[in-house]
Short mmCIF file of C-alpha atoms and ligand atoms in Angstrom, two decimals:
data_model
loop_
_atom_site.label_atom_id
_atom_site.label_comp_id
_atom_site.label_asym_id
_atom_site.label_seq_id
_atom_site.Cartn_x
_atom_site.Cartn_y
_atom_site.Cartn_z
CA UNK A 1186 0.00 0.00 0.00
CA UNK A 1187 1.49 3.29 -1.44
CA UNK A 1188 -0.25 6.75 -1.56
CA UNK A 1189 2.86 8.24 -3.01
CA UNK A 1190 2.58 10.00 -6.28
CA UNK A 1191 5.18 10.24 -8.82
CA UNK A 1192 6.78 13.68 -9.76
CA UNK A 1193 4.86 13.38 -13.11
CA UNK A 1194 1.74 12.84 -11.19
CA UNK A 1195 1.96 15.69 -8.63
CA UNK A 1196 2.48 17.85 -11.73
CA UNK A 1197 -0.42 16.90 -13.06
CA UNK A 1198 -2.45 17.44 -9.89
CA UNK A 1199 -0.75 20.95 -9.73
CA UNK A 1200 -1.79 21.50 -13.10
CA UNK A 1201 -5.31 20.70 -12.82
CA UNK A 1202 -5.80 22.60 -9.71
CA UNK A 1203 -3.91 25.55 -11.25
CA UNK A 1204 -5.30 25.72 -14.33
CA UNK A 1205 -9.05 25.20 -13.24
CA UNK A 1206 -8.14 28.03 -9.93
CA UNK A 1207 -7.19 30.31 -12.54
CA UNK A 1208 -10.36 29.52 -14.94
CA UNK A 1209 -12.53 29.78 -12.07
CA UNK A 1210 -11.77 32.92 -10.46
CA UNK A 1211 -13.15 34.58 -14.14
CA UNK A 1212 -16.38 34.06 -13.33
CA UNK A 1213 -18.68 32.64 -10.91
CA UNK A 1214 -19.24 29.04 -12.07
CA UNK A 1215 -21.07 27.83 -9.05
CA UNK A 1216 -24.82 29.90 -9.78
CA UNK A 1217 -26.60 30.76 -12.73
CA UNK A 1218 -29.88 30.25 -15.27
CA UNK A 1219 -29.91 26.95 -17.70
CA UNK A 1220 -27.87 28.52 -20.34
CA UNK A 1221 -25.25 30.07 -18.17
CA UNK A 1222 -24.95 26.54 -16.33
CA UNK A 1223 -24.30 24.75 -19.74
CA UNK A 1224 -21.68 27.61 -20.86
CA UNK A 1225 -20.22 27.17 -17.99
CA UNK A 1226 -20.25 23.48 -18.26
CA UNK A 1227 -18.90 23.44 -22.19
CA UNK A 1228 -16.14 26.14 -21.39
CA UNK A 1229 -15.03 24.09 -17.97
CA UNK A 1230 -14.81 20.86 -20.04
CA UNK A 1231 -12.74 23.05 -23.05
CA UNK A 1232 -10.47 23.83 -20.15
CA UNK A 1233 -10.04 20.53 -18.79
CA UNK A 1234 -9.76 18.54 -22.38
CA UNK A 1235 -6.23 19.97 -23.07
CA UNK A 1236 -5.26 18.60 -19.87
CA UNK A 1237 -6.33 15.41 -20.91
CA UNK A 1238 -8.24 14.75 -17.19
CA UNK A 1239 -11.34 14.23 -19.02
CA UNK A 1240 -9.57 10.61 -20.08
CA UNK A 1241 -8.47 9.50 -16.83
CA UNK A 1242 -10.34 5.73 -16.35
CA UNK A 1243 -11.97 6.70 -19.25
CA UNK A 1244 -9.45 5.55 -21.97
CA UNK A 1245 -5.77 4.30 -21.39
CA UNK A 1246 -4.37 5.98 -24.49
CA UNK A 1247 -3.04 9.62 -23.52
CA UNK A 1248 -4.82 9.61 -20.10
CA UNK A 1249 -2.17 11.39 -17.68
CA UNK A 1250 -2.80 9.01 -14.83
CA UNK A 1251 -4.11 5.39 -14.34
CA UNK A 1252 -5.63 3.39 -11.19
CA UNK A 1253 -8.52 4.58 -9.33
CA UNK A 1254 -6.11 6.24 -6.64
CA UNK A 1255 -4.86 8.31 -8.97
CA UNK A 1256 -8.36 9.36 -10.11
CA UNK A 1257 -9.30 10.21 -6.65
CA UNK A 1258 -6.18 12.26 -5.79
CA UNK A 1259 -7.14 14.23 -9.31
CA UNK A 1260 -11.01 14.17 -8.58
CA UNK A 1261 -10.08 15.71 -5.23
CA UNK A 1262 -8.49 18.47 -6.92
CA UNK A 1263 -11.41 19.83 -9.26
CA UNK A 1264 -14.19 18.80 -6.52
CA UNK A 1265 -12.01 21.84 -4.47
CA UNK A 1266 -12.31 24.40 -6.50
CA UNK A 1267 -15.45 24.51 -8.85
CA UNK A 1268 -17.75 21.68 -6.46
CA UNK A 1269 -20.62 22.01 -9.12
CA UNK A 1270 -18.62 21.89 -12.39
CA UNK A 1271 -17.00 18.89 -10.50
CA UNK A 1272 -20.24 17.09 -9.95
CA UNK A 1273 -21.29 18.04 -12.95
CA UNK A 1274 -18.36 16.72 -15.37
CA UNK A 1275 -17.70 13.23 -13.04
CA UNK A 1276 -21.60 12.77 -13.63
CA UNK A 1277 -20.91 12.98 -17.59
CA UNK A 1278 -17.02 11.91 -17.95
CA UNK A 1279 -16.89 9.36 -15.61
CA UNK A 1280 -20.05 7.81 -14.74
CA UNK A 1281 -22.27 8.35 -17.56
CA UNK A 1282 -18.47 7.51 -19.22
CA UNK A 1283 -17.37 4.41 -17.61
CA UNK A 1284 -20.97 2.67 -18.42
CA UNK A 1285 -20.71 3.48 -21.97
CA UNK A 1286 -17.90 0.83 -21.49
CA UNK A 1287 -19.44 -1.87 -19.59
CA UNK A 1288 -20.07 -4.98 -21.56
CA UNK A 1289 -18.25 -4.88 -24.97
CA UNK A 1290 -18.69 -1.17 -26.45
CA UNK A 1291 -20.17 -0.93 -29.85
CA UNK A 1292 -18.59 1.34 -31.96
CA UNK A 1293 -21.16 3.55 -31.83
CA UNK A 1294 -20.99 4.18 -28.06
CA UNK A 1295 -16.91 4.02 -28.36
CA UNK A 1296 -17.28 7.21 -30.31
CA UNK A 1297 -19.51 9.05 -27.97
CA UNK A 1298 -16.84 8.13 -25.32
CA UNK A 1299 -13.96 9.75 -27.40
CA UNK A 1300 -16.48 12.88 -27.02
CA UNK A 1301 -16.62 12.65 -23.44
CA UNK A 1302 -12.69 12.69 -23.16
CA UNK A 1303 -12.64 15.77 -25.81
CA UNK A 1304 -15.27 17.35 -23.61
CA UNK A 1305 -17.53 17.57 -26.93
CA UNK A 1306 -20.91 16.20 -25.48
CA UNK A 1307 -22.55 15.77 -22.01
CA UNK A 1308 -24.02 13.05 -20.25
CA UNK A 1309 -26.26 11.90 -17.72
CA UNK A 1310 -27.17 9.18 -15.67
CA UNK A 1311 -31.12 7.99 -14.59
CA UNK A 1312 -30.90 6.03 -12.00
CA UNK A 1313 -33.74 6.86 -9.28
CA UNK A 1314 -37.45 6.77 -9.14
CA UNK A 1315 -39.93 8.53 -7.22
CA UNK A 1316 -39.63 5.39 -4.14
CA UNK A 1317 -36.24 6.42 -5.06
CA UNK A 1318 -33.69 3.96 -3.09
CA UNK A 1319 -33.05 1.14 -5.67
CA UNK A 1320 -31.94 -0.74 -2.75
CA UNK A 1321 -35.65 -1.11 -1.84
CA UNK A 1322 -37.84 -1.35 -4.71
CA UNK A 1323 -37.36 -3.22 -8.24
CA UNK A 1324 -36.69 -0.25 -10.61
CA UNK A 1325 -40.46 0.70 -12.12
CA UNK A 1326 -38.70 1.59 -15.94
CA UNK A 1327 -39.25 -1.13 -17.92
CA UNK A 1328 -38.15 -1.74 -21.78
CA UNK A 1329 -40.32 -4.22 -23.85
CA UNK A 1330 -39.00 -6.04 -26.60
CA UNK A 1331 -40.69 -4.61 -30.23
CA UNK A 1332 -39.35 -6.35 -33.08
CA UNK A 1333 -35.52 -5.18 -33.58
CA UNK A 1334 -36.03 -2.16 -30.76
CA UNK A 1335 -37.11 -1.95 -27.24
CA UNK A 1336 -39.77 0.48 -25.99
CA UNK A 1337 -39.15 2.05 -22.69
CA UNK A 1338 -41.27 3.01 -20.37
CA UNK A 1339 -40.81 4.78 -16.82
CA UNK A 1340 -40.18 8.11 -14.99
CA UNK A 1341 -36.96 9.35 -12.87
CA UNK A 1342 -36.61 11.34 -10.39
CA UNK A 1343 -33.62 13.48 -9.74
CA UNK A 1344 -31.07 13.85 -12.74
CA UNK A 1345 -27.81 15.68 -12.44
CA UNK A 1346 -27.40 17.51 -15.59
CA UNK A 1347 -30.57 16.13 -17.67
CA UNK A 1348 -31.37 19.66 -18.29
CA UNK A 1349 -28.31 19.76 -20.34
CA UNK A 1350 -27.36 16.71 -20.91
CA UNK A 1351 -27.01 15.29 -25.15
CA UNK A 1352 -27.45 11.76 -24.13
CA UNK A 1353 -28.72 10.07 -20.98
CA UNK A 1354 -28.35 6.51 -19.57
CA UNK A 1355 -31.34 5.26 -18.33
CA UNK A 1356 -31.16 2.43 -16.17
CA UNK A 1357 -34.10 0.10 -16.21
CA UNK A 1358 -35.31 -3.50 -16.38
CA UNK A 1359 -35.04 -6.01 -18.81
CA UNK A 1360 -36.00 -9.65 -19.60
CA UNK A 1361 -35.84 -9.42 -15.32
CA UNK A 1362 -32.82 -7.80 -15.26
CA UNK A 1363 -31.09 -4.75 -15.21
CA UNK A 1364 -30.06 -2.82 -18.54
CA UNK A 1365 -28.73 0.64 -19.61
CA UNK A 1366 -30.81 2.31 -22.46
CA UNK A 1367 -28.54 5.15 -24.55
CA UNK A 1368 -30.80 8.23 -25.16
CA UNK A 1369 -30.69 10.69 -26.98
CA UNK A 1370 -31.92 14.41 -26.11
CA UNK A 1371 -34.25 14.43 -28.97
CA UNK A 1372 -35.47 10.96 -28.58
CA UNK A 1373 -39.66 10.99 -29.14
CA UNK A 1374 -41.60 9.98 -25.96
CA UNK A 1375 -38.59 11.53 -23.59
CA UNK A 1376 -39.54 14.85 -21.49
CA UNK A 1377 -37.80 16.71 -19.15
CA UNK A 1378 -39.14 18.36 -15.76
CA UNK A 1379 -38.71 21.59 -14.91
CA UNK A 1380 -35.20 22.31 -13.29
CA UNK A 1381 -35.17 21.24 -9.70
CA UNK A 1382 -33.77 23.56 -7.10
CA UNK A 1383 -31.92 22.32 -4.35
CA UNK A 1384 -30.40 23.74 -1.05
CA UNK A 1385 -26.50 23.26 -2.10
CA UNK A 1386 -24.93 23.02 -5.88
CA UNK A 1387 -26.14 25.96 -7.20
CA UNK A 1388 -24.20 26.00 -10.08
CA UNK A 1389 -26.27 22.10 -11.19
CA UNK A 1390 -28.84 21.55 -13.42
CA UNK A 1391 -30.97 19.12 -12.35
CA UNK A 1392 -34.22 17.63 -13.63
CA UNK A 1393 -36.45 14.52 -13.65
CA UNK A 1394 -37.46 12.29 -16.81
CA UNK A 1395 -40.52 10.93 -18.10
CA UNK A 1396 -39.97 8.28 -20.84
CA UNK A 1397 -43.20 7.30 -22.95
CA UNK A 1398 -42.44 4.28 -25.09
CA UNK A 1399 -38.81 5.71 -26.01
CA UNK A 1400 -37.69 3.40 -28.91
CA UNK A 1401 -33.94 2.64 -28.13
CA UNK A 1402 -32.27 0.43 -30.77
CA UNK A 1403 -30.26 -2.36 -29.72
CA UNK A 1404 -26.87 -1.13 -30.31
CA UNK A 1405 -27.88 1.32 -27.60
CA UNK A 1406 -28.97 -0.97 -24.92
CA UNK A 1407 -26.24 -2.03 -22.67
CA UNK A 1408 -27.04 -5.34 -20.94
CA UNK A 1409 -29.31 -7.23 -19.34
CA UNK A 1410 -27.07 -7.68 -16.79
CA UNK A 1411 -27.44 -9.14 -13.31
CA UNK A 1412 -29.24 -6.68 -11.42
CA UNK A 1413 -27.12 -6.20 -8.47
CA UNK A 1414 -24.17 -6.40 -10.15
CA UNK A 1415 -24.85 -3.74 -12.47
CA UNK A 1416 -26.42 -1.45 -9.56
CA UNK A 1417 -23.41 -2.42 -7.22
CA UNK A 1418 -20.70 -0.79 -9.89
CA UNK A 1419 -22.35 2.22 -10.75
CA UNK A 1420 -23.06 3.19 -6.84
CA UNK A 1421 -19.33 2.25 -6.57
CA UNK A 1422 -18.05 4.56 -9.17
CA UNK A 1423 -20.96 6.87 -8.12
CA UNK A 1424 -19.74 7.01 -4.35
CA UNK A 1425 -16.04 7.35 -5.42
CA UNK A 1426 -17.24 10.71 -7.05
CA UNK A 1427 -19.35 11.82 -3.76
CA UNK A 1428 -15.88 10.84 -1.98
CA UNK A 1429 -13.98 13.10 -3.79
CA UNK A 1430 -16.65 16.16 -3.27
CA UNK A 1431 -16.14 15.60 0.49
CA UNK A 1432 -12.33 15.27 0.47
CA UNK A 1433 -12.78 18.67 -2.06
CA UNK A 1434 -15.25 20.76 0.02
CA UNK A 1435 -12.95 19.68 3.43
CA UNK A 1436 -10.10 20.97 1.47
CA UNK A 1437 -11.52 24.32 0.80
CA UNK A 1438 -13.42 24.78 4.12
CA UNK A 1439 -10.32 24.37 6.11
CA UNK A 1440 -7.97 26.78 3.86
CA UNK A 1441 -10.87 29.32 4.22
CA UNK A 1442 -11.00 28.97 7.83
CA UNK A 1443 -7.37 28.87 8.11
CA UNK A 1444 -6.71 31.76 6.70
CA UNK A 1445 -8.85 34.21 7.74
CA UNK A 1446 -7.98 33.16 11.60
CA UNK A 1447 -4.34 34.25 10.41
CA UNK A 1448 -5.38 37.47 8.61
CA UNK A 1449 -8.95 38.84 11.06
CA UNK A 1450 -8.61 40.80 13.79
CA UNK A 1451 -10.63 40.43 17.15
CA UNK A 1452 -9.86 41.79 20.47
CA UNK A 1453 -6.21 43.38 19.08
CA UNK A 1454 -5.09 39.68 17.78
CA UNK A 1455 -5.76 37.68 14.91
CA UNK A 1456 -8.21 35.21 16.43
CA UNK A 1457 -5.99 32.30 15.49
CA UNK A 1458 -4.58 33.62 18.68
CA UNK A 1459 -7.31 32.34 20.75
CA UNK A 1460 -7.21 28.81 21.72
CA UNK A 1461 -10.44 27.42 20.84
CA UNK A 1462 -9.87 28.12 17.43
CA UNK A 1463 -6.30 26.71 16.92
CA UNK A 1464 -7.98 23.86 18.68
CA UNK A 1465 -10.83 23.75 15.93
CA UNK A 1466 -8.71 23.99 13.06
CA UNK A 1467 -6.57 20.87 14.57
CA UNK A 1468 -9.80 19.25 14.71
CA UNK A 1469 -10.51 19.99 10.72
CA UNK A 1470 -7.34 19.26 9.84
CA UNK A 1471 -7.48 15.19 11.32
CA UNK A 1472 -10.70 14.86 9.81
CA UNK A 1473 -9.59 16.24 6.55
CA UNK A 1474 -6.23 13.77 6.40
CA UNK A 1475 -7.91 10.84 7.88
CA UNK A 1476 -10.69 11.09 5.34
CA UNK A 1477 -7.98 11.30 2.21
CA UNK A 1478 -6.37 8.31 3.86
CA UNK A 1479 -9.53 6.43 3.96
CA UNK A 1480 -10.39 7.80 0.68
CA UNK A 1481 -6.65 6.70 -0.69
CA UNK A 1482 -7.19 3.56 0.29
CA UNK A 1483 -10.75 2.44 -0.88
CA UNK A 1484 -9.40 3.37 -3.88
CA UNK A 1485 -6.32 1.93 -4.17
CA UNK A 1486 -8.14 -1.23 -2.92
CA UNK A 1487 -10.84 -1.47 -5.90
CA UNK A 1488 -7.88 -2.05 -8.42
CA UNK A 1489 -6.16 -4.60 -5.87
CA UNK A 1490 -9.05 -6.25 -4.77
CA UNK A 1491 -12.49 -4.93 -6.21
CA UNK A 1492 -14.21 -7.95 -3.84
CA UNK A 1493 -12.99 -6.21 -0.93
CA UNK A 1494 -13.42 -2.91 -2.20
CA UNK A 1495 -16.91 -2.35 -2.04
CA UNK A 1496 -17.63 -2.46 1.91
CA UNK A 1497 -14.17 -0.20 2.16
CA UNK A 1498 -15.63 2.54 -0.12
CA UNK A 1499 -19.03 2.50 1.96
CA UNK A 1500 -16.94 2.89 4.88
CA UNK A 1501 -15.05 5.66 3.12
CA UNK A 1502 -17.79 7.06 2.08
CA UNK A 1503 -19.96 7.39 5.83
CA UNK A 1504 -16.79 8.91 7.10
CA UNK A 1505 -15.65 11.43 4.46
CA UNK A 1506 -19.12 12.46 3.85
CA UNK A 1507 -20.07 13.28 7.68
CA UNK A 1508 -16.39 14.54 7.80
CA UNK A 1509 -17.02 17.08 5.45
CA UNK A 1510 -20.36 18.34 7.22
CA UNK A 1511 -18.17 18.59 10.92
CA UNK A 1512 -15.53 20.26 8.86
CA UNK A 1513 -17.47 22.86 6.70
CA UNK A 1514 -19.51 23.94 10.17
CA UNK A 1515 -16.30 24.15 11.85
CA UNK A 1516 -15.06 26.47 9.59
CA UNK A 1517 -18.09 28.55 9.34
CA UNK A 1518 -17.65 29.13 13.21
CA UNK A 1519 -14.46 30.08 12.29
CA UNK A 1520 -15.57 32.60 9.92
CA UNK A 1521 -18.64 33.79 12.00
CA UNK A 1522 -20.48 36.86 10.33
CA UNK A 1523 -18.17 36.65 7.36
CA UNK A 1524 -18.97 32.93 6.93
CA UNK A 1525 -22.54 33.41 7.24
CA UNK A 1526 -22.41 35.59 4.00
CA UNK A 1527 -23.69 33.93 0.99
CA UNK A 1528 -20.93 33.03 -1.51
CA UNK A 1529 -18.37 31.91 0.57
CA UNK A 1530 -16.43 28.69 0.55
CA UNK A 1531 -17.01 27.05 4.11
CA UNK A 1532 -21.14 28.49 3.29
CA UNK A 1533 -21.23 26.44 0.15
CA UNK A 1534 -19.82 23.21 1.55
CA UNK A 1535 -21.88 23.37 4.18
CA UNK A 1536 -25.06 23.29 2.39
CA UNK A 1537 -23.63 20.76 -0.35
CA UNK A 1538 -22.34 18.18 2.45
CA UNK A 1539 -25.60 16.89 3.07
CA UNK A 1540 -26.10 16.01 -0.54
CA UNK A 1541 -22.94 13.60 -0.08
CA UNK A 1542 -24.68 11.68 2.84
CA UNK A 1543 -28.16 11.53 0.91
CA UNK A 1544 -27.02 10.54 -2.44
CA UNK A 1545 -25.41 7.70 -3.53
CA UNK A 1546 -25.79 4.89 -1.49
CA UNK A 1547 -27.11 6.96 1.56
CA UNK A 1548 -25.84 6.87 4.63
CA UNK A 1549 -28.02 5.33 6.51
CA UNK A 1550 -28.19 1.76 3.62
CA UNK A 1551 -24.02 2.05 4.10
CA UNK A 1552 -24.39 1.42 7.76
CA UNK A 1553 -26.75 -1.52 7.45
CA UNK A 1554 -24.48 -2.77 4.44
CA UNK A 1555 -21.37 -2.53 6.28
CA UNK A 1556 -22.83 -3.95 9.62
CA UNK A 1557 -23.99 -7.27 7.87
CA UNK A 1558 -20.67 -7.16 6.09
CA UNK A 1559 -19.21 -7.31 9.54
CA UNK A 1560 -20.94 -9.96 10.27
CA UNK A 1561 -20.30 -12.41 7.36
CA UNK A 1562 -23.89 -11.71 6.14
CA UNK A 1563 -22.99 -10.89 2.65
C1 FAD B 1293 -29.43 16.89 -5.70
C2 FAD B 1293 -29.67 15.47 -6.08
C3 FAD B 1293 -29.13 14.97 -7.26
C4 FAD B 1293 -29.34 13.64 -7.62
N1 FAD B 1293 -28.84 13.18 -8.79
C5 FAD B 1293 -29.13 11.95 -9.22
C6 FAD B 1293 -28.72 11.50 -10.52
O1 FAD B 1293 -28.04 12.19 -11.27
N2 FAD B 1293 -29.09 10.27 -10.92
C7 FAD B 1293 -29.84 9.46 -10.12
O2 FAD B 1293 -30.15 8.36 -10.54
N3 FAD B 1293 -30.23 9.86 -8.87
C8 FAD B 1293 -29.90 11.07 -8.41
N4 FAD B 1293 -30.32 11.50 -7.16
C9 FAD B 1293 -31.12 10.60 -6.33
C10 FAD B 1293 -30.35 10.07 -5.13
O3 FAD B 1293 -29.45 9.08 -5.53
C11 FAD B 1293 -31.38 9.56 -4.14
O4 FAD B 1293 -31.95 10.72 -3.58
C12 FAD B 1293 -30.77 8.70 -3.09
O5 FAD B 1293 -30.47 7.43 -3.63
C13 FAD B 1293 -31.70 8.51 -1.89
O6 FAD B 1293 -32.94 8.01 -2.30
P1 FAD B 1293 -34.31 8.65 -1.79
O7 FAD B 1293 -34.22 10.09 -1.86
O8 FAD B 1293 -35.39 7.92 -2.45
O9 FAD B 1293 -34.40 8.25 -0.24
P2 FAD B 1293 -35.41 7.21 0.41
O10 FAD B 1293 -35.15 5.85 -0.14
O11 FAD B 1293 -36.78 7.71 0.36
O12 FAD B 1293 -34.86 7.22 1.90
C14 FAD B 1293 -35.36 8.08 2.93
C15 FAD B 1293 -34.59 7.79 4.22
O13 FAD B 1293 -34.75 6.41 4.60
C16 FAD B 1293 -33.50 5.74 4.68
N5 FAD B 1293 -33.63 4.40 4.13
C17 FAD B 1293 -34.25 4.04 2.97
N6 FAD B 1293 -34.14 2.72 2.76
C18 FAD B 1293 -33.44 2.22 3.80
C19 FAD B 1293 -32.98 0.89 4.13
N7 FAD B 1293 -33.24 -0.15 3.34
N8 FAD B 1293 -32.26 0.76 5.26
C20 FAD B 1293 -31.98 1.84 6.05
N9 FAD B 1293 -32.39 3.10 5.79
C21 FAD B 1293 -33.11 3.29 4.67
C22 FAD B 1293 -32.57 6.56 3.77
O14 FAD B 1293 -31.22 6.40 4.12
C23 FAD B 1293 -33.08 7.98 4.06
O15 FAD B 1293 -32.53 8.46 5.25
C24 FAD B 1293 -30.09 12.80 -6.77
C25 FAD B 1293 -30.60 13.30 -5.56
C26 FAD B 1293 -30.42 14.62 -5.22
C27 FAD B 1293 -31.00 15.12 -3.93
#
């Protein structure tokens, strides 16, 4: 077990986080209407292309870094700076990405990949349903075999970036199991919800779907596949991403907090002077390096051992994600009146933290999961 990076890694890190801090100080890429959200969206990903982080896990020719530790440490970096861009483009790049490759890609769905890494299109992922956990209900989205094509049927929930997305991946049943349907934006029978506000992520676009006898062809469908396998890897790669948002909005909580203890004044010191508050920053800090450790090693663990990997990520993922709600309300007790302001760094992790805990596999299914895993149940 090595968290090290190599010299040419840590210069890509420092490139990333560079290149997108510079990018993002421009403008303000965390608010905004529809269109403003998918300029912002299509410049971040004309940023990022060049870089080539848009092919990391994605494809192995030209991507700057392999291994899933690796991707985190570079996840980590974006999720800092720009959290809703970062949602936003691991949504599309690597999770609407990476499923585009399960099974053997057609070549169809090869070239929409080679899109993804060049940061031409946008993608989204339709998972949920209105009894949304999948871990309770069968999923009610159903395809039915007509002739050569398969008619789906069904309606989702909550879907980051559907308001913007070019192509979604619908995940629904199939011959009684689970399969991935490729639509398109124009597809007949698909309609889109009005954009859903929510109390962190500003800067997301979020809808739900209805789908009316959508005729997918069957170069576009990507299974059946066994249900809970297929559900079990995409909340994997989908709680890797929340991962990385917590280990990104701990990052930026504590640097705000730190360094406005240095640089405000209160009672003729800079309150870093005062005790409780080197105390709480100590406090951050641990919670911030344990959680990349834990973090580091779920996902250095699902290339060495992807059986083991799955109860190690849910772990991960209960600690980094209630880490980064302790952490961003630390620092916003730091920054008192100041943090309270709308805008700030420590303000907007705070309301996006919950998100991590919710989403995903939520919190409260990890526990359960991890507790039978404890006890040899599965
Ligand atoms: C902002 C946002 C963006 C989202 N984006 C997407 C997206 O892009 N694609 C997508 O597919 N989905 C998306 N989702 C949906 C998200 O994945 C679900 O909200 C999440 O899976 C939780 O499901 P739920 O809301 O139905 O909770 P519910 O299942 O209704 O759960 C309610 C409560 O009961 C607990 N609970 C439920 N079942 C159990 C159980 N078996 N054991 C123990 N406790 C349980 C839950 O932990 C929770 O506390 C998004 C959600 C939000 C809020």
């Amino acid at each position: 077990m090595n968290f090290d990076f190599s010299e040419k890694e840590k210069t890509f890190l420092a490139q990333v986080s560079n290149t997108m801090a510079t990018f993002s100080k421009a403008q303000d890429l965390e608010s905004g209407d529809l269109s403003m959200i998918r300029n912002h969206l299509t410049d971040s990903l004309a940023v990022l292309a060049p870089l080539d982080y848009l092919k990391i896990g994605l494809l192995k020719e030209g991507a700057p870094l392999s291994g899933t530790l690796a991707l985190m440490a570079a996840m980590e970096q974006l999720s800092g700076i720009a959290p809703s861009i970062f949602l936003s483009v691991e949504m599309s790049t690597r999770l609407f990405g990476r499923i585009l490759r399960l099974q053997e890609p057609t070549d169809d769905r090869l070239k929409i990949v080679e899109k993804l890494a060049s940061g031409e299109v946008i993608g989204a992922v339709a998972l949920s349903e209105s009894a949304m956990n999948v871990e309770n209900d069968p999923l009610a989205t159903v395809g039915i075999r007509e002739g050569g094509r398969i008619a789906v049927s069904g309606a989702k929930s909550y879907v980051v970036n559907g308001p913007i997305a070019d192509w979604f991946a619908v995940v629904g049943r199939l011959d009684d199991q689970t399969a991935v349907y490729l639509i398109e934006k124009e597809a007949p029978g698909l309609t889109l919800t009005e954009r859903i506000e929510t109390m962190g992520y500003d800067g997301l676009a979020i809808c739900g779907l209805g789908l009316d006898s959508v005729m997918v062809p069957e170069n576009h469908i990507i299974g059946p596949i066994e249900t809970s396998r297929c559900l079990d890897l995409l909340k994997l790669w989908e709680n890797q991403i929340l991962i990385a948002a917590a280990l990104g909005m701990m990052k930026s909580s504590f640097e705000a907090a730190r360094d406005y203890a240095k640089t405000h004044r209160s009672g003729g010191k800079p309150v870093i002077a005062y005790q409780e508050v080197g105390f709480k920053l100590s406090e951050m800090l641990t919670l911030y390096q344990t959680s990349q450790l834990y973090a580091y090693r779920a996902a250095w663990m699902a290339d060495e051992d992807p059986k083991e990997a799955g109860v190690l990520t849910l772990c991960a993922k209960v600690f980094c994600t209630e880490a980064a709600e302790s952490v961003a309300g630390k620092a916003l007790q730091i920054l008192s009146g100041e943090g309270y302001r709308s805008g700030g760094a420590a303000e907007r992790a705070y309301r996006c933290a919950k998100f991590g805990q919710i989403a995903g596999i939520s919190t409260e299914i990890a526990r359960v999961r991890i507790g039978d895993a404890a006890l040899g149940r599965r």
